[in-house]
Short mmCIF file of C-alpha atoms in Angstrom, two decimals:
data_model
loop_
_atom_site.label_atom_id
_atom_site.label_comp_id
_atom_site.label_asym_id
_atom_site.label_seq_id
_atom_site.Cartn_x
_atom_site.Cartn_y
_atom_site.Cartn_z
CA MET A 1 102.89 135.45 110.51
CA ARG A 2 103.12 136.42 113.79
CA GLY A 3 100.58 139.21 113.29
CA VAL A 4 98.06 136.68 112.65
CA GLU A 5 98.87 134.67 115.46
CA THR A 6 98.43 137.80 118.01
CA ARG A 7 95.40 138.44 116.34
CA ASP A 8 94.24 134.98 116.41
CA TRP A 9 94.80 134.24 120.56
CA LEU A 10 93.43 138.36 121.05
CA ARG A 11 90.50 137.35 119.36
CA ASP A 12 90.25 134.38 120.77
CA GLY A 13 90.92 135.67 124.83
CA LEU A 14 87.92 138.28 124.01
CA ARG A 15 85.53 136.07 122.72
CA ALA A 16 86.14 133.46 125.83
CA VAL A 17 85.58 136.72 128.29
CA ALA A 18 82.66 137.33 126.43
CA ALA A 19 81.60 133.64 126.99
CA GLY A 20 82.44 134.31 130.57
CA LEU A 21 79.77 136.87 130.70
CA LEU A 22 77.26 134.83 128.87
CA GLY A 23 78.04 131.63 131.01
CA ILE A 24 77.24 133.65 134.36
CA VAL A 25 73.84 134.94 132.80
CA LEU A 26 73.16 131.46 132.01
CA ALA A 27 73.98 129.60 135.08
CA VAL A 28 72.21 132.00 137.05
CA LEU A 29 69.04 130.40 135.35
CA ASN A 30 69.84 126.90 136.45
CA PHE A 31 68.63 127.76 140.06
CA PRO A 32 64.79 128.37 139.23
CA LEU A 33 64.83 125.86 136.74
CA PHE A 34 65.79 123.65 139.24
CA VAL A 35 62.99 124.85 141.95
CA LEU A 36 60.71 124.49 139.14
CA PHE A 37 61.45 121.05 138.36
CA LEU A 38 61.17 120.29 141.74
CA VAL A 39 57.89 122.07 142.28
CA SER A 40 56.49 120.08 139.33
CA LEU A 41 57.27 116.73 141.27
CA VAL A 42 55.65 117.44 144.26
CA LEU A 43 52.37 118.48 142.42
CA THR A 44 51.90 115.14 140.42
CA PRO A 45 49.60 113.96 143.16
CA VAL A 46 48.12 117.25 143.71
CA LEU A 47 44.91 117.00 141.31
CA GLY A 48 47.92 116.17 138.69
CA ILE A 49 49.32 118.91 138.26
CA GLY A 50 52.91 117.95 137.65
CA LEU A 51 51.45 115.65 134.39
CA PHE A 52 50.64 119.60 133.20
CA LEU A 53 53.66 121.45 134.47
CA LEU A 54 56.89 119.24 134.25
CA PRO A 55 56.53 118.57 130.42
CA ALA A 56 57.10 122.59 130.26
CA VAL A 57 59.05 122.64 132.47
CA THR A 58 61.67 119.83 131.14
CA ALA A 59 61.20 121.48 127.90
CA LEU A 60 62.72 124.71 129.46
CA ILE A 61 65.95 122.55 131.38
CA ARG A 62 66.45 120.82 128.02
CA LEU A 63 66.91 124.44 126.20
CA ARG A 64 68.88 125.39 128.73
CA ALA A 65 70.97 122.05 128.66
CA ASN A 66 71.37 122.48 124.83
CA ALA A 67 72.58 125.90 125.14
CA ALA A 68 75.25 124.73 127.66
CA ARG A 69 76.01 122.26 124.69
CA ARG A 70 76.17 124.87 121.99
CA VAL A 71 78.70 127.13 124.16
CA ALA A 72 80.73 123.88 124.88
CA GLY A 73 81.34 123.09 121.21
CA TRP A 74 82.24 126.93 120.85
CA HIS A 75 85.23 125.95 123.08
CA GLY A 76 85.80 122.42 120.74
CA VAL A 77 84.14 120.18 123.36
CA ALA A 78 81.40 118.28 121.31
CA ILE A 79 78.43 116.91 123.47
CA ALA A 80 75.85 114.86 121.77
CA ARG A 81 71.78 115.43 123.02
CA PRO A 82 71.09 112.14 124.58
CA TYR A 83 67.57 112.34 124.62
CA ARG A 84 65.14 109.07 124.29
CA PRO A 85 63.10 110.32 120.41
CA THR A 86 59.51 111.24 121.05
CA PRO A 87 56.73 108.41 120.18
CA ALA A 88 54.73 109.39 117.09
CA GLY A 89 51.22 110.75 118.60
CA LEU A 90 52.28 111.22 121.66
CA ALA A 91 50.27 113.83 123.36
CA PRO A 92 51.96 117.25 124.65
CA VAL A 93 50.80 117.08 128.21
CA GLY A 94 49.25 114.04 130.52
CA TRP A 95 50.29 110.59 131.59
CA GLY A 96 52.05 109.52 128.14
CA ARG A 97 54.09 112.60 128.07
CA TYR A 98 55.01 112.24 131.89
CA LYS A 99 56.40 108.69 131.87
CA HIS A 100 57.99 109.33 129.14
CA ILE A 101 60.38 112.06 130.48
CA ILE A 102 60.90 110.69 133.74
CA THR A 103 61.66 107.30 132.57
CA ASP A 104 64.47 108.92 130.29
CA PRO A 105 67.79 108.90 132.07
CA ALA A 106 68.64 112.04 130.40
CA THR A 107 66.34 113.87 132.25
CA TRP A 108 67.64 113.04 135.64
CA ARG A 109 71.27 113.94 134.11
CA ASP A 110 70.37 117.09 133.33
CA PHE A 111 68.61 117.98 136.95
CA ALA A 112 71.68 116.53 138.11
CA TRP A 113 73.60 119.08 136.18
CA LEU A 114 71.33 122.06 137.16
CA LEU A 115 73.01 123.28 140.56
CA PRO A 116 76.57 121.97 140.14
CA GLY A 117 76.33 123.52 136.36
CA ALA A 118 75.14 127.04 138.25
CA VAL A 119 77.89 126.91 140.93
CA GLY A 120 80.80 125.82 138.54
CA GLY A 121 79.31 128.20 135.78
CA LEU A 122 79.27 130.94 138.27
CA MET A 123 82.33 130.45 140.01
CA LEU A 124 84.28 129.73 136.31
CA GLY A 125 82.60 132.99 134.89
CA VAL A 126 83.71 135.08 137.61
CA LEU A 127 87.20 133.49 137.43
CA THR A 128 87.19 134.44 133.68
CA LEU A 129 86.21 138.01 133.82
CA ALA A 130 88.22 139.14 136.91
CA LEU A 131 91.77 139.54 135.62
CA PRO A 132 90.96 141.52 132.25
CA ALA A 133 88.36 143.61 134.54
CA TYR A 134 91.25 143.85 137.10
CA GLY A 135 93.70 144.99 134.27
CA VAL A 136 91.16 147.22 133.03
CA GLU A 137 90.85 148.96 136.11
CA GLY A 138 94.39 149.55 136.49
CA ILE A 139 94.31 150.93 132.46
CA VAL A 140 91.67 153.44 132.64
CA LEU A 141 89.78 153.68 136.01
CA LEU A 142 92.61 154.48 138.51
CA PRO A 143 94.51 156.51 136.56
CA LEU A 144 91.45 158.34 135.48
CA TRP A 145 90.65 158.78 139.12
CA MET A 146 93.83 159.91 140.37
CA TYR A 147 93.96 161.95 137.46
CA LEU A 148 90.31 164.00 138.70
CA GLY A 149 91.94 164.28 142.27
CA GLY A 150 90.25 161.18 143.68
CA GLU A 151 92.18 158.49 146.16
CA TRP A 152 92.35 155.10 145.69
CA SER A 153 93.85 152.54 148.60
CA GLY A 154 96.03 150.47 145.95
CA TYR A 155 96.66 148.32 142.98
CA GLY A 156 98.92 145.18 141.98
CA VAL A 157 102.11 145.59 143.73
CA ASN A 158 101.61 149.38 145.11
CA TRP A 159 99.70 149.50 148.65
CA PRO A 160 99.01 152.01 149.34
CA ILE A 161 99.24 154.64 146.58
CA ASP A 162 100.09 158.24 148.14
CA SER A 163 100.73 160.10 144.69
CA VAL A 164 99.44 160.60 141.55
CA SER A 165 102.70 159.01 140.23
CA GLU A 166 102.53 155.75 141.96
CA GLY A 167 98.55 155.61 140.64
CA PHE A 168 99.81 156.12 137.13
CA LEU A 169 102.59 152.97 138.12
CA SER A 170 99.11 150.91 137.28
CA LEU A 171 98.76 151.15 133.85
CA PRO A 172 102.22 148.52 132.77
CA GLN A 173 100.83 146.46 135.89
CA GLY A 174 97.11 146.52 134.23
CA ALA A 175 98.12 145.60 130.86
CA VAL A 176 100.04 142.68 132.68
CA PHE A 177 96.65 141.41 134.03
CA LEU A 178 94.86 142.10 131.00
CA LEU A 179 97.06 140.44 128.64
CA LEU A 180 96.98 137.40 131.12
CA GLY A 181 93.47 137.28 131.48
CA LEU A 182 93.09 136.96 128.03
CA VAL A 183 95.20 134.22 127.46
CA VAL A 184 93.67 132.14 130.70
CA ALA A 185 90.58 132.75 129.86
CA PRO A 186 90.03 130.41 126.59
CA HIS A 187 91.30 127.58 129.13
CA LEU A 188 88.84 128.59 131.91
CA ARG A 189 85.94 128.18 129.59
CA ARG A 190 87.10 125.00 128.21
CA PHE A 191 87.13 123.68 131.63
CA ASP A 192 83.48 124.73 132.01
CA ALA A 193 82.76 123.26 129.08
CA LEU A 194 84.71 119.86 129.98
CA PHE A 195 82.72 119.91 133.22
CA ALA A 196 79.25 120.29 131.68
CA ARG A 197 80.21 117.07 129.75
CA VAL A 198 80.38 115.08 132.68
CA PHE A 199 77.00 115.66 133.26
CA LEU A 200 75.43 116.56 129.97
CA ALA A 201 76.73 113.94 127.89
CA PRO A 202 75.57 110.56 126.65
CA THR A 203 75.59 107.71 129.11
CA ARG A 204 77.12 104.36 127.70
CA ALA A 205 73.52 102.65 127.07
CA ALA A 206 72.28 105.93 125.78
CA GLU A 207 75.03 105.91 123.33
CA LEU A 208 74.30 102.73 122.00
CA ARG A 209 70.96 103.59 121.96
CA LEU A 210 71.66 106.91 119.74
CA ARG A 211 74.15 104.40 117.63
CA VAL A 212 71.48 102.23 116.64
CA THR A 213 68.88 105.03 115.82
CA GLN A 214 71.69 106.75 113.81
CA LEU A 215 72.57 103.60 111.59
CA THR A 216 69.01 103.33 111.14
CA VAL A 217 68.62 107.00 109.69
CA THR A 218 71.78 106.69 107.97
CA ARG A 219 70.59 103.84 106.40
CA SER A 220 68.07 105.28 104.99
CA ASP A 221 69.43 108.06 104.18
CA ALA A 222 71.86 106.13 101.98
CA VAL A 223 69.61 104.60 99.95
CA ASP A 224 67.44 107.93 99.69
CA ALA A 225 70.70 109.60 98.13
CA GLN A 226 71.56 106.42 96.16
CA ALA A 227 68.05 106.65 94.43
CA ALA A 228 68.21 110.27 94.08
CA GLU A 229 71.52 109.89 92.35
CA LEU A 230 70.48 107.66 89.92
CA ARG A 231 67.27 109.43 89.09
CA ARG A 232 69.74 112.76 88.55
CA ILE A 233 71.95 110.60 86.47
CA GLU A 234 69.08 109.37 84.50
CA ARG A 235 67.83 112.68 84.18
CA ASP A 236 70.93 114.13 82.75
CA LEU A 237 71.39 111.35 80.43
CA HIS A 238 67.90 111.75 79.05
CA ASP A 239 67.60 115.30 78.58
CA GLY A 240 71.64 115.69 77.58
CA ALA A 241 73.44 113.45 75.69
CA GLN A 242 70.95 110.87 75.01
CA ALA A 243 69.01 113.24 73.33
CA ARG A 244 71.86 114.66 71.26
CA LEU A 245 72.63 111.17 70.57
CA VAL A 246 68.97 110.47 69.14
CA SER A 247 69.34 113.78 67.00
CA LEU A 248 72.82 112.81 66.20
CA GLY A 249 71.21 109.32 64.30
CA MET A 250 68.90 111.28 62.59
CA ALA A 251 70.95 113.58 61.07
CA ILE A 252 73.23 110.64 60.17
CA GLY A 253 70.26 108.78 58.38
CA LEU A 254 69.07 111.82 56.95
CA ALA A 255 72.64 112.36 55.61
CA GLU A 256 72.66 108.95 53.85
CA GLU A 257 69.71 109.82 51.95
CA LEU A 258 71.03 112.93 50.55
CA VAL A 259 74.17 111.73 49.86
CA GLU A 260 73.84 111.23 46.24
CA ARG A 261 71.01 113.71 45.01
CA ASP A 262 72.17 116.50 47.73
CA PRO A 263 75.80 116.32 48.66
CA GLU A 264 75.65 119.59 50.35
CA THR A 265 73.06 119.42 52.33
CA ALA A 266 74.48 115.86 53.01
CA ARG A 267 77.67 117.83 54.28
CA LYS A 268 76.20 120.52 56.78
CA LEU A 269 73.71 117.38 58.22
CA LEU A 270 77.08 115.32 58.71
CA ALA A 271 78.98 118.61 59.81
CA GLU A 272 76.05 119.16 62.52
CA ALA A 273 76.24 115.53 63.41
CA ARG A 274 79.88 115.80 63.88
CA GLU A 275 79.01 119.24 66.55
CA ASN A 276 76.22 117.20 68.41
CA SER A 277 79.05 114.13 68.68
CA SER A 278 81.38 116.71 70.38
CA THR A 279 78.89 118.15 72.66
CA ALA A 280 77.25 114.82 73.69
CA LEU A 281 80.81 114.01 74.36
CA VAL A 282 81.53 116.69 76.81
CA GLU A 283 78.20 116.31 78.66
CA LEU A 284 79.13 112.92 79.42
CA ARG A 285 82.50 113.70 80.75
CA HIS A 286 80.73 116.39 83.01
CA LEU A 287 78.24 113.65 83.80
CA VAL A 288 81.17 111.70 84.83
CA ARG A 289 82.99 113.97 86.88
CA GLY A 290 79.62 114.68 88.79
CA ILE A 291 80.19 110.83 89.65
CA HIS A 292 83.68 110.39 90.42
CA PRO A 293 85.89 113.49 89.56
CA PRO A 294 88.73 112.27 87.45
CA VAL A 295 91.06 114.51 89.05
CA LEU A 296 90.27 112.22 92.23
CA ALA A 297 90.69 109.28 90.47
CA GLU A 298 94.27 110.39 89.01
CA ARG A 299 95.67 112.16 92.22
CA GLY A 300 93.75 110.93 95.35
CA LEU A 301 92.27 112.95 97.80
CA ASP A 302 95.22 115.17 98.65
CA GLY A 303 95.68 115.97 95.35
CA ALA A 304 92.03 116.94 94.46
CA VAL A 305 91.37 118.98 97.18
CA ARG A 306 94.86 121.11 96.51
CA ALA A 307 93.48 121.34 93.09
CA LEU A 308 90.03 122.77 94.72
CA ALA A 309 91.47 125.10 96.70
CA LEU A 310 93.57 126.71 93.59
CA THR A 311 90.05 127.49 91.90
CA MET A 312 88.24 129.12 95.23
CA ALA A 313 88.17 132.69 94.63
CA VAL A 314 88.72 132.91 98.76
CA PRO A 315 92.54 132.17 99.30
CA THR A 316 92.44 128.87 100.67
CA THR A 317 96.03 126.86 102.21
CA VAL A 318 95.65 122.98 102.51
CA ASP A 319 97.74 121.22 105.02
CA SER A 320 97.77 117.46 104.53
CA ASP A 321 99.44 114.64 105.94
CA VAL A 322 97.19 112.24 103.84
CA THR A 323 99.55 109.74 101.63
CA GLY A 324 98.49 106.97 99.13
CA ARG A 325 95.04 106.29 98.07
CA LEU A 326 91.89 105.52 100.33
CA GLU A 327 88.93 103.22 99.48
CA THR A 328 86.97 104.74 97.01
CA PRO A 329 83.95 105.64 98.56
CA VAL A 330 85.70 107.11 101.42
CA GLU A 331 88.06 109.03 99.26
CA SER A 332 84.84 110.23 97.50
CA ALA A 333 82.95 110.91 100.05
CA ALA A 334 85.71 113.26 101.97
CA TYR A 335 86.21 114.88 98.36
CA PHE A 336 82.68 115.99 98.14
CA ALA A 337 82.03 116.69 101.86
CA VAL A 338 84.93 119.20 101.41
CA ALA A 339 83.84 120.42 98.15
CA GLU A 340 80.64 121.50 99.86
CA ALA A 341 81.97 123.43 102.84
CA LEU A 342 84.81 125.38 100.25
CA THR A 343 81.63 125.97 98.41
CA ASN A 344 79.33 127.38 101.93
CA VAL A 345 83.00 129.12 102.57
CA GLN A 346 82.56 131.02 99.10
CA ARG A 347 78.92 131.81 98.92
CA HIS A 348 77.95 132.89 102.63
CA SER A 349 80.85 133.13 104.97
CA GLY A 350 82.32 136.61 103.78
CA ALA A 351 85.57 135.40 104.65
CA ASN A 352 88.90 136.50 103.54
CA VAL A 353 91.08 133.24 103.99
CA ALA A 354 89.95 129.72 104.67
CA TYR A 355 91.81 126.18 105.17
CA VAL A 356 91.63 122.98 104.87
CA SER A 357 93.24 120.54 106.97
CA MET A 358 93.21 116.68 106.51
CA HIS A 359 94.87 114.15 108.31
CA ARG A 360 95.03 111.04 109.16
CA THR A 361 95.75 108.93 112.62
CA GLY A 362 95.35 104.96 111.93
CA ASP A 363 92.32 104.51 110.47
CA LEU A 364 90.41 107.57 111.29
CA LEU A 365 90.67 110.31 108.37
CA ARG A 366 89.97 113.99 109.94
CA LEU A 367 89.44 116.81 108.24
CA GLU A 368 88.71 120.32 108.83
CA VAL A 369 87.57 123.12 107.13
CA GLY A 370 87.83 126.55 108.67
CA ASP A 371 87.32 130.68 107.53
CA ASP A 372 87.42 133.85 109.23
CA GLY A 373 84.11 134.58 107.71
CA HIS A 374 81.09 136.06 109.88
CA GLY A 375 80.12 133.09 111.54
CA GLY A 376 76.27 132.04 112.29
CA ALA A 377 76.31 128.22 109.99
CA ASP A 378 73.79 126.22 111.36
CA PRO A 379 73.22 122.67 109.91
CA MET A 380 69.76 123.15 111.00
CA ARG A 381 68.81 126.33 108.94
CA GLY A 382 70.46 124.52 105.73
CA THR A 383 70.24 121.93 103.63
CA GLY A 384 74.03 121.99 102.74
CA LEU A 385 75.54 121.51 105.80
CA ALA A 386 73.13 118.56 106.58
CA GLY A 387 73.59 116.95 103.00
CA MET A 388 77.23 116.45 104.46
CA GLU A 389 76.54 115.61 107.35
CA ARG A 390 74.44 112.43 105.98
CA ARG A 391 76.54 111.73 103.31
CA LEU A 392 79.71 111.54 106.10
CA ALA A 393 77.19 109.30 108.00
CA ALA A 394 76.40 107.04 105.40
CA PHE A 395 80.13 105.63 106.39
CA ASP A 396 79.93 105.99 109.85
CA GLY A 397 81.29 109.43 109.72
CA THR A 398 80.84 112.42 112.13
CA MET A 399 80.50 116.14 111.63
CA SER A 400 80.67 119.06 113.91
CA VAL A 401 80.20 122.80 113.13
CA SER A 402 81.57 125.21 115.50
CA SER A 403 80.36 129.19 114.13
CA PRO A 404 79.78 131.36 116.73
CA PRO A 405 78.21 134.80 115.82
CA ALA A 406 81.40 137.08 114.09
CA GLY A 407 83.19 133.68 113.45
CA PRO A 408 85.42 132.16 112.68
CA THR A 409 83.49 128.88 111.44
CA ILE A 410 85.30 125.36 112.11
CA VAL A 411 83.83 122.27 110.26
CA THR A 412 85.32 119.17 111.51
CA MET A 413 84.68 115.33 109.85
CA GLU A 414 86.04 112.72 110.66
CA LEU A 415 85.54 109.09 108.64
CA PRO A 416 86.83 105.46 109.44
CA CYS A 417 89.16 104.40 106.60
CA ALA A 418 91.49 102.41 105.11
CA SER A 419 93.94 102.18 102.55
CA SER A 420 92.70 100.65 99.15
CA SER A 421 94.62 97.76 97.59
CA PRO A 422 96.49 97.66 94.49
CA ARG A 423 93.07 96.17 92.81
CA THR A 424 91.11 98.96 93.87
CA MET A 425 93.45 101.86 92.88
CA LEU A 426 93.55 100.48 89.47
CA SER A 427 90.29 99.91 89.08
CA SER A 428 89.40 103.19 90.34
CA GLY A 429 91.15 104.80 87.59
CA THR A 430 89.06 106.38 84.45
CA ASP A 431 89.76 105.31 80.66
#
């Protein structure tokens, strides 16, 4: 267990150092974007050049800001996109587009972040790299240079270095600096993400506007999902159990006609009817299980997820403090969301291990599904994660995905919940 923990913090430290280098590169881009935005504003009265230039520059700034939001998500700091939706039919350039951009408060918050984000990103990026780089210098560069006969002014506590033996004393000191840098690096990157959130997160008014938009979308998605589910149930009944029951009725009717004049054929038809009835019952059970799994009705969310983890090909652990029963719709939504996330782990992650964490604080249920796979999961590139997000949004839930290249992938879901009443618990059982 200790070896796993060591690998975790070492891996996190190395990734944070790499993120620090990326942060420096991205921070440098803020300066030209700041200048270009000012130039596009100044040139607006000059033959209307800004009407064409500003939309393009703003698009670049938003790409840069969204990159900062995504990097912040890698460090556990979620930053929503606050931009107003673009009206349908709005031309890519022109006065309408220009007005839409400059009247969006998020445009000016992005602009206000460019310079502080550049300075803060550079400073924190350099600090992230400084200690590990100094440690590598003491472990590799200094001893090698002294061995080749070069001179070095000093390192760590050894100032000056007058001999090769003093030079090699940099090895343990360099190891200390390197380890310290790897421990500190994730905290510096998280601080950088928190600093970006001050500027790039939605304002209160923007949050309310996004909330209204989200409720409108989730209501539409819930209606569409319900209609699709009803169509699926109808199709499964029509093509499966209903067809078999019709065949069953026909076989029994024919057996009734043949029971006196051809008993042997009648017995065969009745045997076939019995087989069809068994098959129809199995199909009906599968259909019911897809609507509300019996294990969920019998054991609740905790027991159902633990049973699901046991069926996984990827070894999966479950950490849960969820006790009692939740409202049936919320319980079902949480179960199917976890099931979809674990299905993604099994099909796409290439993971060796996975875990499910379920914790309840008051009336908030927090679910987390993680794996040590190759990462790169993106809700925008597949229907699985997007479907999970829509399922949760119908219950006012949220989902965030942290999946940097090379992993790990962590899907975090939050659902408002309340304990179900005894009457609800009884009604949620199966016959």
